[in-house]
Structure formats: structure tokens, C-alpha cells
Tab-separated table of C-alpha atoms in Angstrom:
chain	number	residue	atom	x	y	z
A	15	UNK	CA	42.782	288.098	194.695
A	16	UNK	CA	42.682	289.500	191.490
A	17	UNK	CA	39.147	291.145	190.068
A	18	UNK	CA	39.246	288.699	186.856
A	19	UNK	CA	39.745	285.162	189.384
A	20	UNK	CA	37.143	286.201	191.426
A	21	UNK	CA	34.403	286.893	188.986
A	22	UNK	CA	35.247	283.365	187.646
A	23	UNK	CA	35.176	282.096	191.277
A	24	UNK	CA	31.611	283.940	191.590
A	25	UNK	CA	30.565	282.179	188.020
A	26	UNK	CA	31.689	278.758	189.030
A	27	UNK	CA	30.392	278.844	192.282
A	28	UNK	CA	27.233	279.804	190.466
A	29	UNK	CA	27.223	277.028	188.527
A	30	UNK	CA	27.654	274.968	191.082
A	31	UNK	CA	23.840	275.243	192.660
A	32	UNK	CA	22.465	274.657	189.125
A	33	UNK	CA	23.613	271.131	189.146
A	34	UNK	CA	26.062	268.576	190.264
A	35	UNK	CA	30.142	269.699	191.550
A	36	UNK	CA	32.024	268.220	188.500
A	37	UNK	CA	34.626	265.767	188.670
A	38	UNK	CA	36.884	267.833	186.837
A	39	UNK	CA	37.259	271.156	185.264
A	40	UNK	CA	38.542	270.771	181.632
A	41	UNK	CA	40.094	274.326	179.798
A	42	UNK	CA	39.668	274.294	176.476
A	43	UNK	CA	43.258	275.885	176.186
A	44	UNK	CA	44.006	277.740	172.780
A	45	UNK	CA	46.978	278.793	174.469
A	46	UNK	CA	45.652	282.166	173.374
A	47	UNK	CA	45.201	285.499	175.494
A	48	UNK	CA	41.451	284.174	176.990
A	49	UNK	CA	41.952	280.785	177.507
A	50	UNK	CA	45.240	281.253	178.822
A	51	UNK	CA	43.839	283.743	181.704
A	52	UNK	CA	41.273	281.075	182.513
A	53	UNK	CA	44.091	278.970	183.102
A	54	UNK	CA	45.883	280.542	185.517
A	55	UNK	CA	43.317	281.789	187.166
A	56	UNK	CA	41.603	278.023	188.000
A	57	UNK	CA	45.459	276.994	188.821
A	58	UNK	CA	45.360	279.852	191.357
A	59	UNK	CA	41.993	279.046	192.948
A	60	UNK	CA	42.119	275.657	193.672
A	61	UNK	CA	45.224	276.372	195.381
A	62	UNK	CA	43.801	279.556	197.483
A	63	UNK	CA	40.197	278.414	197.661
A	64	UNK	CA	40.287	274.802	197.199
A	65	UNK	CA	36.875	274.216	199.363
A	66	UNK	CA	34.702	276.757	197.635
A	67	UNK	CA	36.458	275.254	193.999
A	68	UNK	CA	35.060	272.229	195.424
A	69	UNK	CA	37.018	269.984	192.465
A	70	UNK	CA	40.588	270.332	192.433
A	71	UNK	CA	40.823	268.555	189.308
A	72	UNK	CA	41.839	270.651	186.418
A	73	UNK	CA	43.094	269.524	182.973
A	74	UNK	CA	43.847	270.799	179.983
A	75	UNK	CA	42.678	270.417	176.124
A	76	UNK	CA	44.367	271.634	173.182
A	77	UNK	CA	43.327	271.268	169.754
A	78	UNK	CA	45.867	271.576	166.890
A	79	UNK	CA	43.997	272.432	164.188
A	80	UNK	CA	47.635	271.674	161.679
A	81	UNK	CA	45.910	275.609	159.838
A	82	UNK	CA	48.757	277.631	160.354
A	83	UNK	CA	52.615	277.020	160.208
A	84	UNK	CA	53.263	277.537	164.095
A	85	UNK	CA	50.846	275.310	165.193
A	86	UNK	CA	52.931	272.848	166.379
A	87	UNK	CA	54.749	275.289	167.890
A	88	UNK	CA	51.911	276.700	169.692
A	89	UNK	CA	51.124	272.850	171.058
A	90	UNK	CA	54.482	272.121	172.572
A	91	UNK	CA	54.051	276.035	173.923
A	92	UNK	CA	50.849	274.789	175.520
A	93	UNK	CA	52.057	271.689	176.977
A	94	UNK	CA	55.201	273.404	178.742
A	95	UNK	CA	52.680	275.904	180.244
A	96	UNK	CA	50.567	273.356	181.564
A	97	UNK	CA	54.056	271.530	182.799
A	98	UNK	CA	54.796	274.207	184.592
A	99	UNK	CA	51.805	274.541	186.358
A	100	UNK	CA	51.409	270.867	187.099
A	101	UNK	CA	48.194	270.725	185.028
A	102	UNK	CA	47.436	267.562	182.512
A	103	UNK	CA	47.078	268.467	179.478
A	104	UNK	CA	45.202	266.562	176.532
A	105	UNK	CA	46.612	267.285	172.883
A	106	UNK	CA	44.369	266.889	169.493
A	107	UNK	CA	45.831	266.992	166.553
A	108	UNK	CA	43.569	267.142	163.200
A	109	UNK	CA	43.767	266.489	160.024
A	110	UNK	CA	41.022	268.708	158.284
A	111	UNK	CA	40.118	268.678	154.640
A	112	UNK	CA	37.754	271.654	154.397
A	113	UNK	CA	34.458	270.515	152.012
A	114	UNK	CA	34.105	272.438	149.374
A	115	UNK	CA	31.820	275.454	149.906
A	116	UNK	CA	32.194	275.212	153.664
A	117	UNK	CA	33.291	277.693	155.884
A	118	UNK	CA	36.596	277.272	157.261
A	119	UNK	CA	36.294	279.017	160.486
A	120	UNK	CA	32.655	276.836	161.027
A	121	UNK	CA	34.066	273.716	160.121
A	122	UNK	CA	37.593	274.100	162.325
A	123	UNK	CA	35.315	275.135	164.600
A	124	UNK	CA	32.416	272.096	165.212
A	125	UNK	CA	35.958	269.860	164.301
A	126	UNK	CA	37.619	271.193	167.167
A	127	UNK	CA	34.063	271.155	169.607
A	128	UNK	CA	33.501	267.478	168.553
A	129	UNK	CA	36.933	266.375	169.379
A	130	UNK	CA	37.061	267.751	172.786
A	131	UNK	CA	33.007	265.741	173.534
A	132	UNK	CA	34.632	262.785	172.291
A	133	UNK	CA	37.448	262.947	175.355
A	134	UNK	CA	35.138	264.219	178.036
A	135	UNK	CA	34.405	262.109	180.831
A	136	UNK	CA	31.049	261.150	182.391
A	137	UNK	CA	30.926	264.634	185.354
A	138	UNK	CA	33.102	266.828	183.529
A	139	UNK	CA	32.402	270.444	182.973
A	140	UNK	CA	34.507	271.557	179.898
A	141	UNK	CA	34.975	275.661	180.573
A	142	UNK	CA	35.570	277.886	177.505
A	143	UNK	CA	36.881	281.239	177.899
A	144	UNK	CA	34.782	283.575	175.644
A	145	UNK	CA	34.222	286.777	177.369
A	146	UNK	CA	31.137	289.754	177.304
A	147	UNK	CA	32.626	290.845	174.251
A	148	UNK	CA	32.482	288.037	172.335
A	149	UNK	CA	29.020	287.709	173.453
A	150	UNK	CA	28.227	291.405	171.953
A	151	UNK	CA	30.002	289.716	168.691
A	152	UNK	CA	27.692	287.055	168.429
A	153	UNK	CA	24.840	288.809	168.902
A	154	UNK	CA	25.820	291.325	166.484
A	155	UNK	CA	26.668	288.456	163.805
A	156	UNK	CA	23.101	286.614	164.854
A	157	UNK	CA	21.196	289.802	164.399
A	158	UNK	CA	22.808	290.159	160.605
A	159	UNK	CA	21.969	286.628	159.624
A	160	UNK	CA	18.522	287.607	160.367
A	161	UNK	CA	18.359	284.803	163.842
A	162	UNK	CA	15.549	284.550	165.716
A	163	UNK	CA	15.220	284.545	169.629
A	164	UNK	CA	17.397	281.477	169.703
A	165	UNK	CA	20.213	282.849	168.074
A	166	UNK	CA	20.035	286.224	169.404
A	167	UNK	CA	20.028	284.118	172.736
A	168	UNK	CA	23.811	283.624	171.599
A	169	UNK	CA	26.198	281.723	173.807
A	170	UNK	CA	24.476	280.394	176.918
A	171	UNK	CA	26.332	280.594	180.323
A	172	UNK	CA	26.194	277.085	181.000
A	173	UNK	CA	24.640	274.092	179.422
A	174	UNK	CA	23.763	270.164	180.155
A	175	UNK	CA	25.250	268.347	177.462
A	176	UNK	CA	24.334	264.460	178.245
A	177	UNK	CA	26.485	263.889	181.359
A	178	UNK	CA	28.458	266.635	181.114
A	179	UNK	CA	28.320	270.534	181.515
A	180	UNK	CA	29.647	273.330	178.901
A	181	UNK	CA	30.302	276.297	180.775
A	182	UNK	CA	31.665	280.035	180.324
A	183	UNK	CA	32.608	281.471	183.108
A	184	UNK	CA	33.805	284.688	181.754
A	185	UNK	CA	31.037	286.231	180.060
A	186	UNK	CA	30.732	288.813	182.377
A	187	UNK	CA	34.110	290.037	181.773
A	188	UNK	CA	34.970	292.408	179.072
A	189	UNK	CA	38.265	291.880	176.537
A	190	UNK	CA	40.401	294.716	178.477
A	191	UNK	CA	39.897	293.404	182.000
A	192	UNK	CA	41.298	289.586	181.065
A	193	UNK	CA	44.224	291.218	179.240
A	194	UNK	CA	45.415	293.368	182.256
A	195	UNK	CA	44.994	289.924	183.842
A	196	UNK	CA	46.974	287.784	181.339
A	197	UNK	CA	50.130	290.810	181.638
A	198	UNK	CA	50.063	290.127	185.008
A	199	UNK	CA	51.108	286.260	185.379
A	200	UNK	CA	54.801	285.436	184.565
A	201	UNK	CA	54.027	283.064	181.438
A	202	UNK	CA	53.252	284.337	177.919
A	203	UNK	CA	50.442	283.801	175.381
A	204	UNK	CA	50.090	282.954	171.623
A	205	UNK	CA	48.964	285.437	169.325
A	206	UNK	CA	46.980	283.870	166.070
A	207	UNK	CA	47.621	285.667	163.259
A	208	UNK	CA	44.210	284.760	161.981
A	209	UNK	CA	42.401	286.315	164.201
A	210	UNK	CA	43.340	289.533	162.534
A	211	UNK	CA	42.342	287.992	159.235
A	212	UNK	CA	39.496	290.254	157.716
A	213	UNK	CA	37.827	287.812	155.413
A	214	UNK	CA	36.629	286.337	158.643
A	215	UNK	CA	32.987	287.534	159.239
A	216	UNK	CA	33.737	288.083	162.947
A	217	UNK	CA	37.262	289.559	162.952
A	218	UNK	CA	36.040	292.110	160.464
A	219	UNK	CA	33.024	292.967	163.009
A	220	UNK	CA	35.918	292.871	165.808
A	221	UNK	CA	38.391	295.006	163.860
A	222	UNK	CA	36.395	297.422	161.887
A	223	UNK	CA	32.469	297.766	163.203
A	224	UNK	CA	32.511	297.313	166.629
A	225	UNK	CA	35.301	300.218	167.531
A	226	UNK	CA	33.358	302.962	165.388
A	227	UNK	CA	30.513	301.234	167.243
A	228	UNK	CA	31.529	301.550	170.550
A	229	UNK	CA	33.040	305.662	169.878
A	230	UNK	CA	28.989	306.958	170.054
A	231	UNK	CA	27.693	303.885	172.334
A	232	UNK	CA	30.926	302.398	174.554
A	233	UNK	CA	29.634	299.869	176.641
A	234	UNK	CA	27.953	297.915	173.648
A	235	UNK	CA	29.311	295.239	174.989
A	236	UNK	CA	27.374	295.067	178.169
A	237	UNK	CA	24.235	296.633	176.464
A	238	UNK	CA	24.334	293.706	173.781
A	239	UNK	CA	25.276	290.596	176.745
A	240	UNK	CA	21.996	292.416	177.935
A	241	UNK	CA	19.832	291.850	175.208
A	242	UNK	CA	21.772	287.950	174.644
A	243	UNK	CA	20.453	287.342	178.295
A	244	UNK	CA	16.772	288.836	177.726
A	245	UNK	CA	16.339	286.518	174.376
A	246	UNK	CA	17.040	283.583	176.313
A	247	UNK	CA	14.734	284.132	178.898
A	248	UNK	CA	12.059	284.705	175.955
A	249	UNK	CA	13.683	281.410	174.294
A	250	UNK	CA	13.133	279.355	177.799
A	251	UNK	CA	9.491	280.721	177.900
A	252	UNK	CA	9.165	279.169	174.320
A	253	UNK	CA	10.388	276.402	174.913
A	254	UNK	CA	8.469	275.678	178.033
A	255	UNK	CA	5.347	276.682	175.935
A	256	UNK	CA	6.539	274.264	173.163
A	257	UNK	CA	7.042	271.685	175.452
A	258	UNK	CA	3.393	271.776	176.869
A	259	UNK	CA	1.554	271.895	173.112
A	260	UNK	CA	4.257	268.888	172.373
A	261	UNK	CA	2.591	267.044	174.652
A	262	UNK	CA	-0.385	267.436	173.771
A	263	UNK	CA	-0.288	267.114	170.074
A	264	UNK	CA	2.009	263.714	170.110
A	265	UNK	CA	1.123	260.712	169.412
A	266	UNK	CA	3.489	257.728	170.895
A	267	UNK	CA	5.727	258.036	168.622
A	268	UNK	CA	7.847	261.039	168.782
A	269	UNK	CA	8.660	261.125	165.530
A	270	UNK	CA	5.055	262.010	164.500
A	271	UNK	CA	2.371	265.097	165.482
A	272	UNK	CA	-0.789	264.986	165.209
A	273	UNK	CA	-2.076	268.132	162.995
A	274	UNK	CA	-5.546	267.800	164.408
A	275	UNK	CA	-4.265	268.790	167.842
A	276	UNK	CA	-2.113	271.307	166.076
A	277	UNK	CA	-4.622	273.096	164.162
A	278	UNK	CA	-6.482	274.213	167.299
A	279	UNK	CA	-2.842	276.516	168.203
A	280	UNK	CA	-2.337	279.973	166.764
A	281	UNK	CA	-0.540	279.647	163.958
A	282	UNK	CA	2.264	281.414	165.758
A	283	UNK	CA	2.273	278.511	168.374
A	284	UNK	CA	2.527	276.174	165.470
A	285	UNK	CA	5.504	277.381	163.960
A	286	UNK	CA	7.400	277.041	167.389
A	287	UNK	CA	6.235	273.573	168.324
A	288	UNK	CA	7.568	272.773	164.897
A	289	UNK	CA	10.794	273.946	165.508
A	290	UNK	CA	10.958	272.755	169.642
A	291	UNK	CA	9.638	269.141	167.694
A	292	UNK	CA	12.070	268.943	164.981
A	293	UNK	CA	15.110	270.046	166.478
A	294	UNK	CA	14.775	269.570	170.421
A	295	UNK	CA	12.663	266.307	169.961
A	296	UNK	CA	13.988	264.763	167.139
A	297	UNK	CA	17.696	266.003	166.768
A	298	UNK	CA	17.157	266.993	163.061
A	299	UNK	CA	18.373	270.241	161.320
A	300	UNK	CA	15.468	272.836	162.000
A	301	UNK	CA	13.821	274.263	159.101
A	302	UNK	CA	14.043	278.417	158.237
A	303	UNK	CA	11.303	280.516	158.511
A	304	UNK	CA	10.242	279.685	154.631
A	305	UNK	CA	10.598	276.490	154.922
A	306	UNK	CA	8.281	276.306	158.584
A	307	UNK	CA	5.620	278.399	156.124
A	308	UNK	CA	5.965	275.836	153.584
A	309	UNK	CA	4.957	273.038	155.778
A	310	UNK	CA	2.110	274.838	157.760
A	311	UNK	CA	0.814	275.727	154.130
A	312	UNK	CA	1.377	272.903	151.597
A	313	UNK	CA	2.070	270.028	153.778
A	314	UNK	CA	-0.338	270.239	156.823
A	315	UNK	CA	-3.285	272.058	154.990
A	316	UNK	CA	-3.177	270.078	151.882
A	317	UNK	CA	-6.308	268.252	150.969
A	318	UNK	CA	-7.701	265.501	152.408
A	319	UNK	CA	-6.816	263.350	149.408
A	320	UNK	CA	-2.679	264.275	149.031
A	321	UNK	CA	0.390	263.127	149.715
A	322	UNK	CA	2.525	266.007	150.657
A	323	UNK	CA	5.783	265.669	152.134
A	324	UNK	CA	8.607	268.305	151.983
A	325	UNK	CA	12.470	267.928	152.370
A	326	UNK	CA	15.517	270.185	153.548
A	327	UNK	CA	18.787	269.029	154.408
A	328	UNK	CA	18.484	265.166	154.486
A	329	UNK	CA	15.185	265.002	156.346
A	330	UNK	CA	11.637	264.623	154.745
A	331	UNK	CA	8.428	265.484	156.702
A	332	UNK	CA	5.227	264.015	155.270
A	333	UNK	CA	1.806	263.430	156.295
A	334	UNK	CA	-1.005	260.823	156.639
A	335	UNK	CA	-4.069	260.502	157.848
A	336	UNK	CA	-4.122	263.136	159.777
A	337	UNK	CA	-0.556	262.597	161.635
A	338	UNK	CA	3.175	264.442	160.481
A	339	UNK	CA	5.783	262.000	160.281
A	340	UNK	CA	9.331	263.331	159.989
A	341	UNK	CA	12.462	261.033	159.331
A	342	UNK	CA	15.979	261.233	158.059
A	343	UNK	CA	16.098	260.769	153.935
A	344	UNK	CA	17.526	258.107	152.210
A	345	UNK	CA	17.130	256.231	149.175
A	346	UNK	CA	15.384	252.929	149.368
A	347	UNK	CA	16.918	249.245	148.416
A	348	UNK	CA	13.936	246.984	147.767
A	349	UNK	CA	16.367	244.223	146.070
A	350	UNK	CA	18.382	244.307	149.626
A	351	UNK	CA	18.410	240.489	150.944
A	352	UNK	CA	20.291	239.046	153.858
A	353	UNK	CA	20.690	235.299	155.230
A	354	UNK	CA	20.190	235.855	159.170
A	355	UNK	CA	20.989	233.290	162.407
A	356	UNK	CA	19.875	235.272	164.969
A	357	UNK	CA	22.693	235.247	166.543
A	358	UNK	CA	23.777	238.728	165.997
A	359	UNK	CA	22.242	241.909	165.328
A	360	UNK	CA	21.821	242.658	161.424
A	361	UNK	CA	22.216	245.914	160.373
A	362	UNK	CA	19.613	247.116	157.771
A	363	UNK	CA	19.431	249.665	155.151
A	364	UNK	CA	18.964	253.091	156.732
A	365	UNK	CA	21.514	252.150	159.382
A	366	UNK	CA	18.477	250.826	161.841
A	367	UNK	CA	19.418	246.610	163.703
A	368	UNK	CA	17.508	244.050	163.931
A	369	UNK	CA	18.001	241.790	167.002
A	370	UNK	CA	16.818	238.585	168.071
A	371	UNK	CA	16.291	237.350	171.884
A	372	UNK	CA	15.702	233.592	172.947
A	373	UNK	CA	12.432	233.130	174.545
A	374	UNK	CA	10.150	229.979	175.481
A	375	UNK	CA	6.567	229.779	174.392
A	376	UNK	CA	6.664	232.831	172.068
A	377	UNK	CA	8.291	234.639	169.158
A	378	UNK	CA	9.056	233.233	166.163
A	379	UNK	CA	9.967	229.404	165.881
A	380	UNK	CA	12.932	228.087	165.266
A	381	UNK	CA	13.471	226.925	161.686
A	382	UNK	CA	14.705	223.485	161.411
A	383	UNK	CA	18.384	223.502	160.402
A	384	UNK	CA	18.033	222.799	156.576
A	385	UNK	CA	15.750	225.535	156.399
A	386	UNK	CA	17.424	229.135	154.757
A	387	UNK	CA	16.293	232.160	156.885
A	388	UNK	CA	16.561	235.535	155.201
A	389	UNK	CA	15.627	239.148	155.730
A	390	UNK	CA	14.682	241.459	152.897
A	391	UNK	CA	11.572	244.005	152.480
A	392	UNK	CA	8.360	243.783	150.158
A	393	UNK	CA	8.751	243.683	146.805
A	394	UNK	CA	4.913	242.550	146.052
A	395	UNK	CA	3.048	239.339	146.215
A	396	UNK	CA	3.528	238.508	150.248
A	397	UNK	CA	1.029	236.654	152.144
A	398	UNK	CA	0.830	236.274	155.674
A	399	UNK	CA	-1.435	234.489	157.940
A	400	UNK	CA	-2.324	236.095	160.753
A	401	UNK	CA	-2.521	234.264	163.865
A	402	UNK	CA	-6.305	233.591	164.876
A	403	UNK	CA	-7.477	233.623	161.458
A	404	UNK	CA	-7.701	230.819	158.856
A	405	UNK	CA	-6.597	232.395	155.959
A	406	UNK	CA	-3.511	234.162	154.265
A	407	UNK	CA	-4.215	237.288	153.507
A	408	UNK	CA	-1.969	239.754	150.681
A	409	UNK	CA	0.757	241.658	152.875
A	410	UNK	CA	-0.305	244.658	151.213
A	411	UNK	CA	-4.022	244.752	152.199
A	412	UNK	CA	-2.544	244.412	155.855
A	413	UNK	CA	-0.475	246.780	156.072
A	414	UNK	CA	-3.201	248.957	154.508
A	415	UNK	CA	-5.304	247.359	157.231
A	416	UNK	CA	-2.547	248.509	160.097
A	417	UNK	CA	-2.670	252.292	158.531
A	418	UNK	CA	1.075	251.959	157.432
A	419	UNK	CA	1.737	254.884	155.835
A	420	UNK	CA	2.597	253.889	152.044
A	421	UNK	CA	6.459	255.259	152.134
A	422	UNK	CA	7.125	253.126	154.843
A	423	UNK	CA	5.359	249.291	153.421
A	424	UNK	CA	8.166	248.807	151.460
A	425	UNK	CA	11.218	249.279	154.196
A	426	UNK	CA	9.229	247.114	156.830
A	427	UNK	CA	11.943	244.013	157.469
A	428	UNK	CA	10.384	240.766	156.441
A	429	UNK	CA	12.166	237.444	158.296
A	430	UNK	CA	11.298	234.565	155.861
A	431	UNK	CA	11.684	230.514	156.156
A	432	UNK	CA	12.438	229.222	152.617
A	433	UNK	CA	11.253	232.235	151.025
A	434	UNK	CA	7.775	232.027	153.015
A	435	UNK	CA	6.951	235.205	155.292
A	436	UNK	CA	6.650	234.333	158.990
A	437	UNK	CA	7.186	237.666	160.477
A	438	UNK	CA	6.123	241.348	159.628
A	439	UNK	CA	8.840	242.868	162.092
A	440	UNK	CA	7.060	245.570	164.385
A	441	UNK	CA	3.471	243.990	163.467
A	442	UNK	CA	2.682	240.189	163.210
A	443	UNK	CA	3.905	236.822	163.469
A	444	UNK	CA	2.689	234.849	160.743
A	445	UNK	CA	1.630	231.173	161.121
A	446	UNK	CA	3.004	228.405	160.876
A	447	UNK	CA	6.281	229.758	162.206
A	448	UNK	CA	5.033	230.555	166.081
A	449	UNK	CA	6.697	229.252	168.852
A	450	UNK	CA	4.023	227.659	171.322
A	451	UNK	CA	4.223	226.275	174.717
A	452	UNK	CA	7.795	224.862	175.471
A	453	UNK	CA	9.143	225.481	172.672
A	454	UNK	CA	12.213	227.886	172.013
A	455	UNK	CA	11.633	230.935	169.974
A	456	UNK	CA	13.173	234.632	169.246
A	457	UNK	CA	11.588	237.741	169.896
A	458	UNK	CA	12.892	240.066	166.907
A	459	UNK	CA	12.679	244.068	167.171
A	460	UNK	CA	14.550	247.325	165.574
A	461	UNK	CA	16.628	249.478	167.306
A	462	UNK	CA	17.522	252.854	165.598
């Protein structure tokens, strides 16, 4: 057995005691030099070692990005490869329109990795075939854009991604080793022009750097996968350190901190629950270092009397009374009104749904049928009245009364009978319009 197949036999069989055998191995096949190795070299071991494989089930993904004039070429190259080898293979083809201002190796990039999550199975473990030296790359590009731990961390040797795995199970092999591999096996590779293309930040570190690099220090490469794996050991230690002050500074809701908790951490301990919160937690773009300064310093030490908030991206981060609420930006539609049966969910403003379910004895009564029900939000004057008290009271000194913070009073879904409120969704039924004892009524919530 070749050197190269059974270092990825090692890595796979590695993989294997960190979580469950997958139900199928899926290349992400370039039909380049790499991926092409990786290949043959899983075709070859789950016909030599099919027990320690453990899944015999190997298929192929190929992504035609339509960049470059072969690429069609290169996908009908791809699928008689596979063909031969009696693989399945799964062909993408995109149509890309590059924004303006964007990178066009970034976006062809997250393009390509979101197409291949959007055809993995539930079990799958998609295998990519970067190797130790385009670890030492990464790095090297991290360290220049100024990264932190996490980046430096670079590419990790496998992931969870929801229920499936991302795995590389050639990171411990350098460039020359797969090569004398690939010259081995009796089918050819593609070679993409652009990867000699200078104007790319990494092909110029590949091309020009990294050999005048590696003629005082030559095994970089391994020194640098070094340092990638010693960052994300530190990274796991922060993040199991975030994870514990998370816990203790949240309130129920996840999207909110508490900054009294917070202010008893070291400011250092601060700045990485922030990040572990926004990102990790709450799936949002994570703030740079200036902008983590910014909100320790004019958001969550403001005075007792303002309303900061602060934005980047398309997310806004405010606080009140005490807690941090973050939350995706958008512009607000107060004149926004809806007729509503129930009967489906309504999609609101903002992209969250309301939905009804029939209940008896609770919820909101059922309108009788020449009544008009609506949804819309506050646009001033509201009463409700709650139930157990014998008055109707001005929506806005409840929700004052509830602590609503003040950005949110105004987005708060009203259901209304003939124009009358009889439900502050998320807080109150209002009376008369509550179901009692054997009668049928909804229960309404949101659902993000």
C-alpha cells in the first residue's frame, strides 16, 4: 500500500472514534492534482480494506464553476474518471455573477462550499483534499490579515456540520508526496491555469514567498501545520471558557447578555464571550477587534440614562436596562397590515411567522364570521384590557409596564377584531376576545 493511502486510511480511521461511521464518503473532486489522489486512493481502500473503511460508499462532487473556457471540459473529464472507477459522481454547474467589490476567488469559493451542503445527505462526511501545505498557506495568509487564534487555527481536521462531517484527511501530507502519488495511477489530472494566476493573494504566497521561504527554513510547512494545530487547542480552551461565562451571564433569551454578570469578567474575558455569543450563539457576523472595543466602551458602559446601540454588517446590538440585545437590522414598516384566518402561517416583516393552533378553553376566541381579523403593529392609541382587571389600559404604558425595550413596541404583532386589539402576540390576551371553557380558540406564537 502506498505511503499517501495509508496516511489517509490512518486519518479516516481517526475520524472514525470521534463520531459516528458515515454513510458515505463524498470527494469534493476538482478533478485537480489533490482531489484527484484522494480519489483513487478511497477507490483503492475500500476495495483492499473494506472492513477498516467501514463505508464502502463513495461518491463524487464536482462543481463547475462556468470561470474558465475548459470547464466543461474538465466536468465531462471528471465524470469519465469517476466512470471508470465505478464511482457516482454529482455535477454542479453555476452560474456566478461576481458582486461588485467582491473577491472572486471568496465568492467562487463559499458558491461552490454552499452547493455541495445543499446535496449532502443526513451521515455524510464530505472529504476535501487540502494538504499540510495548504495549511502552512493559510496560516501564512491568516497571520497577514492580522487573525486572531481562530484564524490562525486555520483549516480544522474535521468538523460537525449539523448532521454531517467536513473532513481533511490529508493535512498531514505535504504537496510533493500526493504528486508522486497522483504520477503513479494510470488516469490523468486537470491543471487550472488559475492557480498560477498571481493577482490571487494565495497563489502569489504559493509561487513567490513561500519557496524563498522555505530555501533558509524548509519544512515551513510542518513548522506552520504546527503552530495551526497549537492555536486551535488555545481556540477550544476559549471557547470552553466562553461557553462557561455564557452561561452564566444569559438571560433566557439567547439573543440577550446580561452586562451586570459581564462586568464582573476581565475585560479580556469579555471581549471573547462577545465574540463565542455573537457568532457561535447567535450565527451573526462577529465584530473586529475595534468594533468589540466599541461596544465594551460606548455601548455597555454608557450611562445609566442612554440608548446606545451599535451596528456592523446588518446586525445592531443595543442595550436596556441593564441587558445587550443583539438582532439582525432591518428597516421597520409600521403602515404594514394583513387580513389573517388562521389557517396558515403569516409571514411578517423581518421574515419572522405567525401561526395559529386550535385549542378548547383557551387562546384567543373565535371571531364571529362577519367580523374582519387583521394583523398589523402599533402605530399609537391601542388599548388593551388585560384579563383580571376592569379596565383598558394604553398599549404603550404596558408594554412600558412589561420592560419592552422601546425599538421593539412598535414591531410587536397586534391580532385585531374589527380594528379592536385582542391580542399582544408574545404577552397578553386582551378581553373580550378569550376563549373560555368549551369553547374553540387559537393559540398564536412567532417562529423565527
Amino acid at each position: 500500500m502506498h505511503s499517501v493511502v495509508a496516511s489517509i486510511l490512518s486519518s479516516l480511521l481517526s475520524f472514525q472514534q470521534r463520531g459516528p461511521i458515515p454513510e458515505r464518503y463524498v470527494v469534493a473532486y476538482s478533478g485537480g492534482c489533490d482531489s484527484h489522489a484522494l480519489l483513487f486512493a478511497l477507490n483503492e481502500l475500500r476495495h483492499l480494506r473494506p472492513k477498516q473503511l467501514s463505508c464502502s460508499d463513495i461518491v463524487a462532487i464536482h462543481v463547475n464553476h462556468g470561470l474558465q473556457a475548459e470547464s466543461d471540459v474538465w466536468q465531462q473529464h471528471c465524470a469519465a474518471v469517476c466512470n471508470e472507477l465505478s464511482i457516482d459522481i454529482i455535477s454542479i454547474r453555476l452560474e456566478l455573477t461576481i458582486p461588485k467589490g467582491e473577491s472572486l476567488e471568496a465568492y467562487a469559493r463559499e458558491a461552490r462550499y454552499q452547493a455541495i451542503r445543499e446535496r449532502l445527505q443526513e451521515g455524510d462526511m464530505l472529504l476535501l483534499a487540502q494538504h499540510q501545505d495548504d495549511q502552512a498557506e493559510t496560516v501564512l495568509l491568516q497571520a497577514l490579515r492580522g487573525s486572531g487564534v481562530k484564524g490562525l487555527a486555520a483549516m480544522p481536521e474535521i468538523i460537525e456540520t449539523g448532521a454531517t462531517w467536513q473532513a481533511r484527511p490529508m493535512l498531514l501530507l505535504c504537496q510533493d508526496q500526493i504528486e508522486e502519488y497522483a504520477k503513479s495511477l494510470s488516469s490523468s489530472w486537470i491543471d487550472d491555469p488559475s492557480n498560477g494566476d498571481l493577482r490571487f493573494d494565495r497563489n502569489y504566497l504559493r509561487h513567490q514567498v513561500i519557496p524563498e521561504i522555505k530555501k533558509r527554513w524548509p519544512s515551513m510547512s510542518e513548522t506552520l501545520s504546527r503552530v495551526a494545530s497549537h492555536q486551535a487547542d488555545a481556540d477550544q480552551l476559549l471557547t470552553e471558557l466562553a461557553l462557561s461565562d455564557w452561561q452564566s451571564c444569559r438571560p433566557n433569551d439567547r439573543y440577550q447578555l446580561d452586562t451586570v454578570k459581564m462586568a464582573q469578567l476581565s475585560e479580556l474575558r469579555q471581549k471573547n464571550l462577545l465574540r463565542f455569543w455573537i457568532g457561535e450563539q447567535c450565527g451573526f457576523p462577529v465584530p473586529d477587534a475595534a468594533s468589540c472595543q466599541r461596544i465594551l466602551d460606548q455601548v455597555i458602559m454608557a450611562g445609566p440614562n442612554a440608548d446606545p446601540e451599535l451596528r456592523w454588517a446588518d446586525v445592531v446590538l443595543r442595550r436596556y436596562r441593564g441587558v445587550l440585545y443583539i438582532e439582525k437590522y432591518y428597516v421597520e414598516d409600521n403602515q404594514w397590515q394583513q387580513s389573517w384566518d388562521f389557517s396558515t402561517p403569516l409571514i411578517l416583516p423581518g421574515g419572522d411567522t405567525l401561526q395559529a393552533q386550535s385549542v378548547e378553553g383557551q387562546g384567543l376566541s373565535l371571531p364571529a364570521e362577519q367580523s374582519r381579523v387583521s394583523v398589523r403593529f402599533r402605530q399609537g392609541g391601542e388599548k388593551c384590557q388585560l384579563p383580571g382587571r376592569r379596565h383598558r389600559h394604553e398599549l404603550k404604558k404596558l408594554l412600558q409596564e412589561w420592560g419592552v425595550p422601546p425599538w421593539q413596541r412598535d414591531r410587536i404583532p397586534l391580532i385585531c377584531i374589527d380594528d379592536q386589539v385582542a391580542q399582544v402576540v408574545g404577552y397578553s390576551l386582551c378581553e373580550p376576545f378569550i376563549a373560555r371553557a368549551g369553547q374553540i380558540g387559537h393559540e398564536i406564537c412567532i417562529k423565527e
